[in-house]
Amino acid sequence: MSPKALIAALLLAATPVLAETDGPGPNLVIDVDGQAKGEIVVDLLSDVAPKHVAQIVALAKAGEYDDVVFHRVIDGFMAQTGDVQFGKNGGSAQAGMGGSNLPDLPAEFSSVPFDRGVVGMARSMDPNSANSQFFIMFAPAPHLDGQYTVVGRVISGMDVVDAIRKGDGPNGSVSTPDRMVKVTVQE
């Protein structure tokens, strides 16, 4: 084996492989524009977090996620979006502080680990405060396991997730954020 082939094989072996198998769904299809361009498909785990998935589906079907920015993006950790109150039209200084008109959700913690490509619900310090915001993991974060609700897994478009503009401000805030142009549901 050539040195280049050996290095490539070692790098491939060291990189966690994202399971790109579609489960029972429904799937959330996110069209992204900005520095990152393309489509992200998330297999929503209704068997793991039925209330959270139902709320995400309702918001997506109502068009609430359309034109919402990725307001908090921390390289090597996660990209957060979904603030339908303050995150539209390029976002505002309050992006990340809002939710939707729907009620907050009770926690649906599970044993599903926060691995690369896993989608979780953002919340405040109150475990029962998730509403509309969610985040996509760039890398595993075991400290989140059992502390946040897992709602899905990216099954295609992880390259788009990786290209999302990273935060340049405090706590990962993004001055010129990428956005979810259109979010639809495939059942």
mmCIF file of C-alpha atoms in Angstrom:
data_model
loop_
_atom_site.group_PDB
_atom_site.id
_atom_site.type_symbol
_atom_site.label_atom_id
_atom_site.label_comp_id
_atom_site.label_asym_id
_atom_site.label_seq_id
_atom_site.Cartn_x
_atom_site.Cartn_y
_atom_site.Cartn_z
ATOM 1 C CA MET A 1 0.000 0.000 0.000
ATOM 2 C CA SER A 2 1.371 3.424 -0.951
ATOM 3 C CA PRO A 3 1.962 5.995 1.799
ATOM 4 C CA LYS A 4 -0.852 8.189 0.413
ATOM 5 C CA ALA A 5 -3.275 5.249 0.357
ATOM 6 C CA LEU A 6 -2.255 4.294 3.896
ATOM 7 C CA ILE A 7 -2.825 7.836 5.186
ATOM 8 C CA ALA A 8 -6.195 8.012 3.417
ATOM 9 C CA ALA A 9 -7.226 4.659 4.909
ATOM 10 C CA LEU A 10 -6.180 5.751 8.410
ATOM 11 C CA LEU A 11 -8.060 9.058 8.109
ATOM 12 C CA LEU A 12 -11.153 7.268 6.855
ATOM 13 C CA ALA A 13 -10.976 4.776 9.708
ATOM 14 C CA ALA A 14 -10.623 7.604 12.253
ATOM 15 C CA THR A 15 -13.615 9.553 10.913
ATOM 16 C CA PRO A 16 -16.949 8.497 12.394
ATOM 17 C CA VAL A 17 -19.250 7.292 9.666
ATOM 18 C CA LEU A 18 -22.708 8.806 9.632
ATOM 19 C CA ALA A 19 -25.390 6.189 9.238
ATOM 20 C CA GLU A 20 -27.214 7.345 6.127
ATOM 21 C CA THR A 21 -30.126 4.969 6.414
ATOM 22 C CA ASP A 22 -33.623 6.315 6.354
ATOM 23 C CA GLY A 23 -35.821 5.214 9.228
ATOM 24 C CA PRO A 24 -39.601 5.373 9.468
ATOM 25 C CA GLY A 25 -39.597 9.176 9.240
ATOM 26 C CA PRO A 26 -41.114 11.555 8.624
ATOM 27 C CA ASN A 27 -38.164 13.350 7.067
ATOM 28 C CA LEU A 28 -37.432 17.040 7.439
ATOM 29 C CA VAL A 29 -35.984 18.488 4.217
ATOM 30 C CA ILE A 30 -34.039 21.721 4.758
ATOM 31 C CA ASP A 31 -32.886 23.846 1.800
ATOM 32 C CA VAL A 32 -29.947 25.973 2.978
ATOM 33 C CA ASP A 33 -28.546 29.148 1.434
ATOM 34 C CA GLY A 34 -25.594 31.333 2.374
ATOM 35 C CA GLN A 35 -22.024 30.142 2.658
ATOM 36 C CA ALA A 36 -23.510 26.637 2.753
ATOM 37 C CA LYS A 37 -25.793 25.785 -0.141
ATOM 38 C CA GLY A 38 -27.761 22.598 -0.587
ATOM 39 C CA GLU A 39 -30.172 20.232 1.052
ATOM 40 C CA ILE A 40 -30.096 18.571 4.450
ATOM 41 C CA VAL A 41 -32.431 15.639 5.073
ATOM 42 C CA VAL A 42 -33.195 14.698 8.676
ATOM 43 C CA ASP A 43 -34.908 11.443 9.596
ATOM 44 C CA LEU A 44 -37.159 12.521 12.461
ATOM 45 C CA LEU A 45 -37.366 9.955 15.268
ATOM 46 C CA SER A 46 -41.047 9.959 16.161
ATOM 47 C CA ASP A 47 -40.568 6.750 18.154
ATOM 48 C CA VAL A 48 -37.986 8.496 20.381
ATOM 49 C CA ALA A 49 -39.572 11.949 20.815
ATOM 50 C CA PRO A 50 -43.150 11.907 19.483
ATOM 51 C CA LYS A 51 -44.247 15.274 20.940
ATOM 52 C CA HIS A 52 -41.152 17.112 19.726
ATOM 53 C CA VAL A 53 -41.356 15.563 16.261
ATOM 54 C CA ALA A 54 -45.058 16.451 16.003
ATOM 55 C CA GLN A 55 -44.263 20.081 16.877
ATOM 56 C CA ILE A 56 -41.401 20.293 14.344
ATOM 57 C CA VAL A 57 -43.627 18.787 11.642
ATOM 58 C CA ALA A 58 -46.458 21.223 12.445
ATOM 59 C CA LEU A 59 -44.100 24.212 12.318
ATOM 60 C CA ALA A 60 -42.512 23.045 9.049
ATOM 61 C CA LYS A 61 -45.883 22.396 7.394
ATOM 62 C CA ALA A 62 -47.032 25.891 8.431
ATOM 63 C CA GLY A 63 -43.915 27.410 6.800
ATOM 64 C CA GLU A 64 -42.648 28.722 10.133
ATOM 65 C CA TYR A 65 -39.071 27.509 9.577
ATOM 66 C CA ASP A 66 -38.781 29.132 6.133
ATOM 67 C CA ASP A 67 -36.140 31.902 6.007
ATOM 68 C CA VAL A 68 -34.888 31.225 9.563
ATOM 69 C CA VAL A 69 -31.141 31.688 10.197
ATOM 70 C CA PHE A 70 -28.535 29.445 11.819
ATOM 71 C CA HIS A 71 -27.979 31.972 14.605
ATOM 72 C CA ARG A 72 -25.515 30.011 16.784
ATOM 73 C CA VAL A 73 -22.807 27.887 15.172
ATOM 74 C CA ILE A 74 -19.836 26.574 17.134
ATOM 75 C CA ASP A 75 -17.109 24.885 15.086
ATOM 76 C CA GLY A 76 -16.545 21.298 16.203
ATOM 77 C CA PHE A 77 -19.769 21.303 18.229
ATOM 78 C CA MET A 78 -23.119 22.213 16.619
ATOM 79 C CA ALA A 79 -25.221 24.516 14.394
ATOM 80 C CA GLN A 80 -28.411 25.915 15.963
ATOM 81 C CA THR A 81 -31.480 27.278 14.162
ATOM 82 C CA GLY A 82 -35.256 27.272 14.424
ATOM 83 C CA ASP A 83 -36.032 30.549 16.203
ATOM 84 C CA VAL A 84 -39.237 31.263 14.278
ATOM 85 C CA GLN A 85 -39.904 34.388 16.365
ATOM 86 C CA PHE A 86 -36.611 36.297 15.997
ATOM 87 C CA GLY A 87 -34.655 34.319 13.397
ATOM 88 C CA LYS A 88 -36.439 35.286 10.165
ATOM 89 C CA ASN A 89 -35.320 37.689 7.426
ATOM 90 C CA GLY A 90 -31.627 37.544 8.315
ATOM 91 C CA GLY A 91 -32.259 37.309 12.037
ATOM 92 C CA SER A 92 -32.128 39.994 14.696
ATOM 93 C CA ALA A 93 -30.003 40.645 17.755
ATOM 94 C CA GLN A 94 -32.570 38.576 19.658
ATOM 95 C CA ALA A 95 -32.197 35.487 17.431
ATOM 96 C CA GLY A 96 -31.947 32.493 19.720
ATOM 97 C CA MET A 97 -34.195 33.956 22.408
ATOM 98 C CA GLY A 98 -37.549 33.148 20.833
ATOM 99 C CA GLY A 99 -39.781 30.255 19.997
ATOM 100 C CA SER A 100 -43.118 29.763 18.332
ATOM 101 C CA ASN A 101 -46.747 30.370 19.253
ATOM 102 C CA LEU A 102 -47.040 26.692 20.200
ATOM 103 C CA PRO A 103 -46.559 25.599 23.833
ATOM 104 C CA ASP A 104 -43.205 24.537 25.246
ATOM 105 C CA LEU A 105 -42.674 20.782 25.365
ATOM 106 C CA PRO A 106 -41.985 18.384 28.236
ATOM 107 C CA ALA A 107 -38.573 16.725 27.943
ATOM 108 C CA GLU A 108 -38.417 13.429 26.041
ATOM 109 C CA PHE A 109 -34.906 12.359 27.013
ATOM 110 C CA SER A 110 -33.680 9.061 25.593
ATOM 111 C CA SER A 111 -30.624 6.830 25.414
ATOM 112 C CA VAL A 112 -29.860 7.985 21.839
ATOM 113 C CA PRO A 113 -26.367 9.527 22.008
ATOM 114 C CA PHE A 114 -25.478 12.958 20.641
ATOM 115 C CA ASP A 115 -23.215 11.733 17.843
ATOM 116 C CA ARG A 116 -22.212 13.515 14.649
ATOM 117 C CA GLY A 117 -25.335 14.319 12.610
ATOM 118 C CA VAL A 118 -27.771 13.919 15.502
ATOM 119 C CA VAL A 119 -30.427 16.633 15.817
ATOM 120 C CA GLY A 120 -31.497 17.802 19.248
ATOM 121 C CA MET A 121 -33.931 20.352 20.629
ATOM 122 C CA ALA A 122 -32.551 23.533 22.144
ATOM 123 C CA ARG A 123 -33.965 24.644 25.479
ATOM 124 C CA SER A 124 -33.310 26.983 28.388
ATOM 125 C CA MET A 125 -32.149 25.761 31.794
ATOM 126 C CA ASP A 126 -35.634 24.309 32.281
ATOM 127 C CA PRO A 127 -35.630 20.787 30.754
ATOM 128 C CA ASN A 128 -39.294 21.294 29.785
ATOM 129 C CA SER A 129 -38.752 24.467 27.729
ATOM 130 C CA ALA A 130 -37.986 23.200 24.201
ATOM 131 C CA ASN A 131 -40.211 24.833 21.613
ATOM 132 C CA SER A 132 -39.008 25.372 18.031
ATOM 133 C CA GLN A 133 -35.222 25.677 18.062
ATOM 134 C CA PHE A 134 -33.015 22.727 17.205
ATOM 135 C CA PHE A 135 -29.346 22.003 16.624
ATOM 136 C CA ILE A 136 -27.327 19.643 14.432
ATOM 137 C CA MET A 137 -24.148 18.092 15.821
ATOM 138 C CA PHE A 138 -20.827 18.500 13.983
ATOM 139 C CA ALA A 139 -19.174 16.021 16.352
ATOM 140 C CA PRO A 140 -20.116 13.728 19.245
ATOM 141 C CA ALA A 141 -20.961 15.500 22.520
ATOM 142 C CA PRO A 142 -21.553 12.857 25.206
ATOM 143 C CA HIS A 143 -22.085 15.555 27.855
ATOM 144 C CA LEU A 144 -25.456 16.273 26.176
ATOM 145 C CA ASP A 145 -26.631 12.640 26.371
ATOM 146 C CA GLY A 146 -29.790 12.351 28.463
ATOM 147 C CA GLN A 147 -29.837 16.137 29.007
ATOM 148 C CA TYR A 148 -31.482 17.263 25.745
ATOM 149 C CA THR A 149 -34.166 15.670 23.573
ATOM 150 C CA VAL A 150 -32.919 13.893 20.440
ATOM 151 C CA VAL A 151 -35.370 14.404 17.566
ATOM 152 C CA GLY A 152 -33.571 13.058 14.506
ATOM 153 C CA ARG A 153 -30.486 12.196 12.471
ATOM 154 C CA VAL A 154 -29.080 13.715 9.304
ATOM 155 C CA ILE A 155 -29.334 11.055 6.593
ATOM 156 C CA SER A 156 -28.021 13.190 3.733
ATOM 157 C CA GLY A 157 -26.419 16.583 3.378
ATOM 158 C CA MET A 158 -23.903 16.418 6.204
ATOM 159 C CA ASP A 159 -21.497 18.164 3.818
ATOM 160 C CA VAL A 160 -23.965 21.090 3.788
ATOM 161 C CA VAL A 161 -24.082 21.075 7.604
ATOM 162 C CA ASP A 162 -20.269 21.139 7.729
ATOM 163 C CA ALA A 163 -20.212 24.176 5.407
ATOM 164 C CA ILE A 164 -22.605 26.314 7.512
ATOM 165 C CA ARG A 165 -20.947 29.628 8.407
ATOM 166 C CA LYS A 166 -19.385 29.370 11.854
ATOM 167 C CA GLY A 167 -19.998 31.879 14.605
ATOM 168 C CA ASP A 168 -17.645 34.812 14.995
ATOM 169 C CA GLY A 169 -19.230 36.375 18.058
ATOM 170 C CA PRO A 170 -19.884 35.520 21.685
ATOM 171 C CA ASN A 171 -21.187 32.003 22.333
ATOM 172 C CA GLY A 172 -21.086 31.160 18.625
ATOM 173 C CA SER A 173 -23.290 34.006 17.391
ATOM 174 C CA VAL A 174 -23.073 34.496 13.632
ATOM 175 C CA SER A 175 -22.871 38.016 12.170
ATOM 176 C CA THR A 176 -23.766 36.973 8.593
ATOM 177 C CA PRO A 177 -25.727 33.752 9.111
ATOM 178 C CA ASP A 178 -26.720 31.086 6.622
ATOM 179 C CA ARG A 179 -30.451 30.373 6.539
ATOM 180 C CA MET A 180 -33.027 27.698 5.976
ATOM 181 C CA VAL A 181 -34.697 28.991 2.812
ATOM 182 C CA LYS A 182 -37.433 26.350 2.758
ATOM 183 C CA VAL A 183 -38.229 23.514 5.162
ATOM 184 C CA THR A 184 -40.627 20.760 4.101
ATOM 185 C CA VAL A 185 -41.774 17.404 5.429
ATOM 186 C CA GLN A 186 -41.676 14.087 3.563
ATOM 187 C CA GLU A 187 -43.978 11.542 5.173
#
